Short mmCIF file of C-alpha atoms and ligand atoms in Angstrom, two decimals:
data_model
loop_
_atom_site.label_atom_id
_atom_site.label_comp_id
_atom_site.label_asym_id
_atom_site.label_seq_id
_atom_site.Cartn_x
_atom_site.Cartn_y
_atom_site.Cartn_z
CA MET A 1 -16.37 3.06 -22.21
CA HIS A 2 -18.89 0.16 -22.12
CA ALA A 3 -22.45 0.47 -20.88
CA VAL A 4 -22.31 -0.73 -17.29
CA ALA A 5 -25.31 -1.45 -15.07
CA ALA A 6 -25.90 1.14 -12.37
CA SER A 7 -25.51 -1.58 -9.73
CA GLN A 8 -21.90 -2.21 -10.80
CA ARG A 9 -21.10 1.48 -10.31
CA ASP A 10 -22.48 1.18 -6.77
CA LEU A 11 -20.11 -1.65 -5.81
CA PRO A 12 -17.08 -0.88 -3.64
CA VAL A 13 -13.44 -0.50 -4.61
CA ALA A 14 -11.63 -3.05 -2.44
CA VAL A 15 -8.20 -2.43 -0.94
CA PHE A 16 -6.05 -5.04 0.80
CA ASP A 17 -2.86 -4.94 2.80
CA SER A 18 -0.84 -6.95 5.31
CA GLY A 19 -2.44 -5.00 8.14
CA VAL A 20 -3.28 -1.42 9.01
CA GLY A 21 -0.46 0.18 6.96
CA GLY A 22 -2.50 0.24 3.76
CA LEU A 23 -4.84 2.67 5.49
CA THR A 24 -2.31 5.36 4.48
CA VAL A 25 -3.20 4.44 0.88
CA LEU A 26 -6.93 4.29 1.66
CA HIS A 27 -6.64 7.74 3.23
CA GLU A 28 -5.48 9.20 -0.11
CA CYS A 29 -8.28 7.32 -1.92
CA LEU A 30 -10.95 8.67 0.43
CA VAL A 31 -9.68 12.21 0.00
CA SER A 32 -9.31 12.06 -3.79
CA LEU A 33 -12.31 9.83 -4.64
CA PRO A 34 -14.89 10.81 -1.98
CA HIS A 35 -17.81 9.63 -4.16
CA GLU A 36 -16.61 5.98 -4.26
CA ASP A 37 -17.42 3.29 -1.68
CA PHE A 38 -14.40 1.45 -0.31
CA LEU A 39 -13.96 -1.90 1.40
CA TYR A 40 -10.62 -2.42 3.19
CA LEU A 41 -9.25 -5.82 4.20
CA GLY A 42 -6.25 -5.88 6.57
CA ASP A 43 -4.47 -9.21 7.03
CA THR A 44 -3.51 -8.25 10.58
CA GLY A 45 -3.60 -11.91 11.68
CA ARG A 46 -0.58 -12.65 9.44
CA PHE A 47 1.32 -9.32 9.70
CA PRO A 48 4.16 -8.68 8.87
CA TYR A 49 4.54 -9.63 5.20
CA GLY A 50 7.95 -8.02 4.73
CA THR A 51 9.97 -11.01 5.89
CA ARG A 52 7.86 -13.73 4.21
CA SER A 53 8.74 -15.74 1.09
CA PRO A 54 7.31 -14.88 -2.37
CA ASP A 55 5.38 -18.20 -2.40
CA GLU A 56 3.64 -17.47 0.86
CA LEU A 57 2.80 -13.92 -0.26
CA ARG A 58 1.34 -15.21 -3.55
CA ARG A 59 -0.92 -17.59 -1.60
CA PHE A 60 -2.06 -14.84 0.76
CA ALA A 61 -2.77 -12.39 -2.07
CA GLY A 62 -4.89 -14.94 -3.96
CA GLU A 63 -6.86 -15.84 -0.86
CA LEU A 64 -7.57 -12.19 0.07
CA ALA A 65 -8.59 -11.33 -3.49
CA GLU A 66 -11.17 -14.17 -3.50
CA ILE A 67 -12.64 -12.88 -0.22
CA LEU A 68 -12.96 -9.39 -1.71
CA LEU A 69 -14.56 -10.70 -4.90
CA ALA A 70 -17.10 -12.58 -2.81
CA GLU A 71 -17.83 -9.24 -1.09
CA GLY A 72 -18.64 -7.70 -4.49
CA ALA A 73 -15.47 -5.72 -5.26
CA LYS A 74 -15.57 -3.89 -8.62
CA LEU A 75 -11.82 -3.24 -8.56
CA ILE A 76 -9.05 -4.60 -6.32
CA VAL A 77 -6.24 -2.38 -5.06
CA VAL A 78 -3.15 -4.11 -3.70
CA ALA A 79 -1.95 -1.47 -1.24
CA CYS A 80 0.85 -3.64 0.16
CA ASN A 81 4.27 -3.22 -1.44
CA SER A 82 5.53 -6.62 -0.26
CA ALA A 83 2.47 -8.42 -1.70
CA THR A 84 2.64 -6.46 -4.97
CA ALA A 85 6.34 -7.18 -5.38
CA ALA A 86 5.82 -10.92 -4.93
CA ALA A 87 2.38 -11.61 -6.33
CA LEU A 88 1.17 -9.04 -8.89
CA PRO A 89 1.66 -10.98 -12.18
CA GLU A 90 -0.02 -14.14 -10.76
CA LEU A 91 -2.82 -12.12 -9.22
CA ARG A 92 -3.54 -10.29 -12.48
CA GLU A 93 -3.60 -13.64 -14.31
CA ARG A 94 -5.89 -15.23 -11.71
CA LEU A 95 -8.35 -12.31 -11.80
CA ALA A 96 -8.22 -11.61 -15.56
CA GLY A 97 -11.72 -11.07 -16.95
CA ARG A 98 -13.19 -10.99 -13.42
CA VAL A 99 -12.03 -7.69 -11.92
CA PRO A 100 -9.34 -5.09 -12.68
CA VAL A 101 -6.33 -4.97 -10.33
CA VAL A 102 -4.42 -1.81 -9.45
CA ALA A 103 -1.26 -2.13 -7.38
CA VAL A 104 1.52 -0.08 -5.86
CA VAL A 105 5.18 -0.08 -7.10
CA ALA A 106 4.75 0.94 -10.79
CA PRO A 107 2.81 4.17 -10.00
CA GLU A 108 5.46 5.34 -7.50
CA ALA A 109 8.25 4.42 -9.93
CA ARG A 110 6.59 6.54 -12.62
CA LEU A 111 6.19 9.47 -10.25
CA ALA A 112 9.80 9.15 -9.05
CA ALA A 113 11.08 9.00 -12.66
CA ALA A 114 9.18 12.20 -13.43
CA THR A 115 10.43 13.89 -10.26
CA THR A 116 14.15 13.12 -10.13
CA ARG A 117 16.51 15.67 -11.61
CA ASN A 118 19.82 13.90 -11.01
CA GLY A 119 18.61 10.36 -11.88
CA ARG A 120 19.37 8.99 -8.40
CA VAL A 121 16.25 7.60 -6.74
CA GLY A 122 16.26 6.08 -3.26
CA LEU A 123 13.91 3.36 -2.06
CA LEU A 124 13.00 2.53 1.53
CA ALA A 125 11.12 -0.79 1.76
CA THR A 126 10.87 -4.18 3.48
CA PRO A 127 13.39 -6.98 2.76
CA ALA A 128 10.76 -8.87 0.68
CA THR A 129 10.12 -5.84 -1.54
CA VAL A 130 13.80 -5.00 -2.03
CA ALA A 131 14.78 -8.66 -2.70
CA SER A 132 12.09 -8.97 -5.39
CA GLY A 133 13.76 -6.35 -7.59
CA ALA A 134 10.27 -5.09 -8.52
CA TYR A 135 11.17 -1.43 -8.00
CA ASP A 136 14.42 -1.80 -10.00
CA ARG A 137 12.42 -3.10 -12.97
CA ALA A 138 9.62 -0.54 -12.58
CA LEU A 139 12.02 2.41 -12.37
CA ALA A 140 14.08 1.17 -15.32
CA ASP A 141 10.84 0.92 -17.35
CA ALA A 142 9.48 4.27 -16.21
CA SER A 143 12.70 6.20 -16.80
CA GLY A 144 13.85 4.37 -19.94
CA GLY A 145 16.96 3.36 -18.00
CA ARG A 146 17.88 6.97 -17.19
CA ALA A 147 17.35 6.71 -13.40
CA ALA A 148 19.24 4.43 -11.00
CA LEU A 149 17.61 2.93 -7.92
CA HIS A 150 19.36 2.96 -4.53
CA PRO A 151 17.33 0.50 -2.42
CA VAL A 152 17.54 0.17 1.37
CA ALA A 153 15.81 -2.75 3.08
CA THR A 154 14.69 -2.33 6.65
CA ALA A 155 12.95 -5.13 8.52
CA GLU A 156 12.63 -3.17 11.77
CA LEU A 157 10.82 0.00 10.74
CA ALA A 158 7.29 -1.27 9.91
CA PRO A 159 6.88 -3.34 13.12
CA LEU A 160 8.29 -0.41 15.16
CA ILE A 161 5.79 2.02 13.63
CA GLN A 162 2.98 -0.45 14.13
CA ALA A 163 3.89 -1.19 17.75
CA GLY A 164 4.67 2.30 19.01
CA GLY A 165 1.95 4.70 20.03
CA GLU A 166 4.11 7.77 19.73
CA ILE A 167 7.17 8.14 17.56
CA ASP A 168 10.10 7.56 19.91
CA GLU A 169 13.90 7.69 19.77
CA ARG A 170 14.14 4.03 18.63
CA THR A 171 12.01 4.82 15.59
CA VAL A 172 14.01 7.95 14.79
CA ALA A 173 17.27 5.94 15.13
CA ALA A 174 15.88 3.29 12.72
CA VAL A 175 14.92 6.04 10.26
CA GLU A 176 18.42 7.53 10.48
CA ARG A 177 20.05 4.13 9.85
CA ALA A 178 17.84 3.60 6.81
CA CYS A 179 18.44 7.08 5.37
CA GLU A 180 22.22 7.09 5.80
CA PRO A 181 23.03 5.11 2.61
CA LEU A 182 20.60 7.30 0.64
CA LEU A 183 22.39 10.45 1.78
CA GLY A 184 25.69 8.81 0.83
CA ALA A 185 24.34 8.04 -2.66
CA GLY A 186 23.22 11.65 -3.21
CA VAL A 187 19.62 10.76 -4.13
CA ASP A 188 17.25 13.68 -4.84
CA THR A 189 14.04 11.59 -4.73
CA VAL A 190 13.04 8.84 -2.30
CA ILE A 191 10.17 6.35 -2.71
CA LEU A 192 8.52 5.28 0.53
CA GLY A 193 7.98 1.70 -0.67
CA CYS A 194 6.15 0.46 2.41
CA THR A 195 2.67 1.36 3.58
CA HIS A 196 3.84 2.27 7.09
CA TYR A 197 6.49 4.83 6.25
CA PRO A 198 4.22 7.85 5.55
CA LEU A 199 3.54 7.76 9.30
CA VAL A 200 7.18 8.74 9.96
CA ARG A 201 7.48 11.04 6.94
CA PRO A 202 8.50 14.09 9.03
CA ALA A 203 11.39 12.11 10.61
CA ILE A 204 12.46 10.84 7.16
CA GLN A 205 12.24 14.32 5.60
CA ARG A 206 14.20 15.84 8.50
CA CYS A 207 16.92 13.26 8.02
CA LEU A 208 17.08 13.58 4.21
CA GLY A 209 16.70 17.37 4.15
CA ARG A 210 14.17 19.57 2.39
CA GLY A 211 15.96 19.25 -0.97
CA VAL A 212 14.95 15.58 -1.33
CA GLU A 213 11.50 14.86 -2.78
CA ILE A 214 9.48 12.07 -1.14
CA VAL A 215 7.10 9.92 -3.21
CA THR A 216 4.40 7.81 -1.53
CA SER A 217 2.18 4.99 -2.83
CA GLY A 218 -1.11 6.63 -1.90
CA GLN A 219 -0.27 9.80 -3.74
CA ALA A 220 0.84 7.83 -6.83
CA ILE A 221 -1.96 5.28 -7.08
CA VAL A 222 -5.12 7.40 -7.03
CA ASP A 223 -4.90 8.52 -10.67
CA GLU A 224 -4.51 4.92 -11.74
CA ILE A 225 -7.61 3.81 -9.82
CA GLU A 226 -9.60 6.61 -11.43
CA ARG A 227 -8.34 5.65 -14.91
CA GLU A 228 -9.27 1.98 -14.42
CA LEU A 229 -12.76 2.83 -13.18
CA ASP A 230 -13.36 5.18 -16.09
CA ALA A 231 -12.07 2.61 -18.59
CA ALA A 232 -14.45 -0.02 -17.16
CA GLY A 233 -17.31 2.50 -16.98
CA SER A 234 -17.77 1.52 -13.33
CA ALA A 235 -16.96 4.82 -11.56
CA ALA A 236 -19.58 5.84 -9.00
CA PRO A 237 -21.61 8.91 -9.92
CA SER A 238 -19.85 12.07 -8.77
CA GLY A 239 -21.58 14.31 -6.27
CA ARG A 240 -22.51 11.49 -3.89
CA ARG A 241 -20.72 10.82 -0.59
CA GLY A 242 -19.18 7.33 -0.53
CA ASP A 243 -19.03 4.92 2.38
CA TYR A 244 -16.12 2.90 3.70
CA ARG A 245 -15.96 -0.27 5.75
CA PHE A 246 -13.39 -2.67 7.14
CA LEU A 247 -12.53 -6.34 7.47
CA ALA A 248 -9.58 -7.77 9.41
CA THR A 249 -8.15 -11.25 9.82
CA GLY A 250 -6.84 -10.52 13.34
CA ASP A 251 -8.24 -8.80 16.40
CA VAL A 252 -10.89 -6.29 15.32
CA ASP A 253 -10.60 -3.99 18.35
CA GLU A 254 -6.85 -3.76 17.85
CA PHE A 255 -7.47 -2.94 14.17
CA ARG A 256 -9.79 -0.09 15.11
CA ARG A 257 -7.40 1.29 17.75
CA LEU A 258 -4.28 1.17 15.54
CA GLY A 259 -6.07 1.89 12.30
CA THR A 260 -7.46 5.27 13.29
CA ARG A 261 -3.89 6.60 13.56
CA PHE A 262 -3.05 5.35 10.05
CA LEU A 263 -6.32 6.43 8.43
CA GLN A 264 -6.69 9.76 10.23
CA LEU A 265 -10.42 9.34 9.84
CA PRO A 266 -12.93 7.55 12.07
CA ILE A 267 -13.29 3.77 11.88
CA ALA A 268 -16.71 2.50 12.96
CA THR A 269 -17.19 -1.25 12.87
CA VAL A 270 -14.64 -3.83 11.75
CA GLY A 271 -15.78 -7.28 10.62
CA HIS A 272 -13.66 -10.39 11.15
CA VAL A 273 -12.78 -12.81 8.31
CA PRO A 274 -10.97 -16.10 8.88
CA VAL A 275 -8.01 -17.06 6.67
CA ALA A 276 -5.65 -20.06 6.47
CA ALA A 277 -2.87 -20.17 9.03
CA PRO A 278 0.57 -19.18 7.69
CA THR A 279 2.88 -22.09 6.95
CA GLU A 280 5.96 -20.02 7.78
CA VAL A 281 6.84 -18.07 10.90
CA ALA A 282 7.42 -14.43 9.95
CA ALA A 283 10.83 -13.25 11.20
N1 DGL B 1 2.15 -3.53 3.83
C1 DGL B 1 3.53 -3.88 4.06
C2 DGL B 1 4.37 -3.32 2.92
O1 DGL B 1 4.01 -2.32 2.32
C3 DGL B 1 3.93 -3.38 5.42
C4 DGL B 1 5.07 -4.08 6.04
C5 DGL B 1 4.89 -5.57 6.33
O2 DGL B 1 3.80 -6.12 6.30
O3 DGL B 1 5.95 -6.17 6.62
O4 DGL B 1 5.39 -3.86 2.59
#
């Protein structure tokens, strides 16, 4: 561990996502690392990411990371599976020597590889994440080729979860459609490879049955954040109570209203940050 100035330890861990979904990841961080300060940036103005091209997602990720660096981030967490799948190598290269980057995908793949007994791991994710093949590579690495991935892409589920106040029959029907191929494949472990899906975890578990283990990004990523902070010597002193604050690229009142459901903790003020307009129309 290097000697790090106290002020660096006081800087926030920054988390970004395509919108409010990454608040499910922030929730786990706030519970497990209560002494750290967090800054969350939701790109609600350009949600959803799951049907966008890798090029567009790489541009968005770079732009959001620069905003967070300007806000004094000591570590950047990419909570969004679609952004991680498309942009992680470029983002790490761009930020090398400036700030450590922790992302989803690999941590869940490692947890799934350690959890599965029959070597059949299901994945529920957006079309962008599934098409990238990022989870296939991560699981092959994590399991030494001993586990096989059964991916299911669903474009409808994240927008349905985001739009609906209460979980309704349409959402349950979408969950059932997504889970059907996983049941057919006999998976014993399923990765929820999209930030929104923990919100419908009971419906997914009911459909898959109690015998199937569910792995989420938030649960998987916390250890990695802690390791990176320790390695950089920039962890906040334990015993203090950390703060958390929010930025959004879309409507801030909407962020607060929707976000509280995802975070399951109070959201006070939300600041607005402008970003470039998307060049593509999300499907
Ligand atoms: N954060 C996105 C993901 O995990 C949610 C879905 C979306 O933006 O399309 O893929």
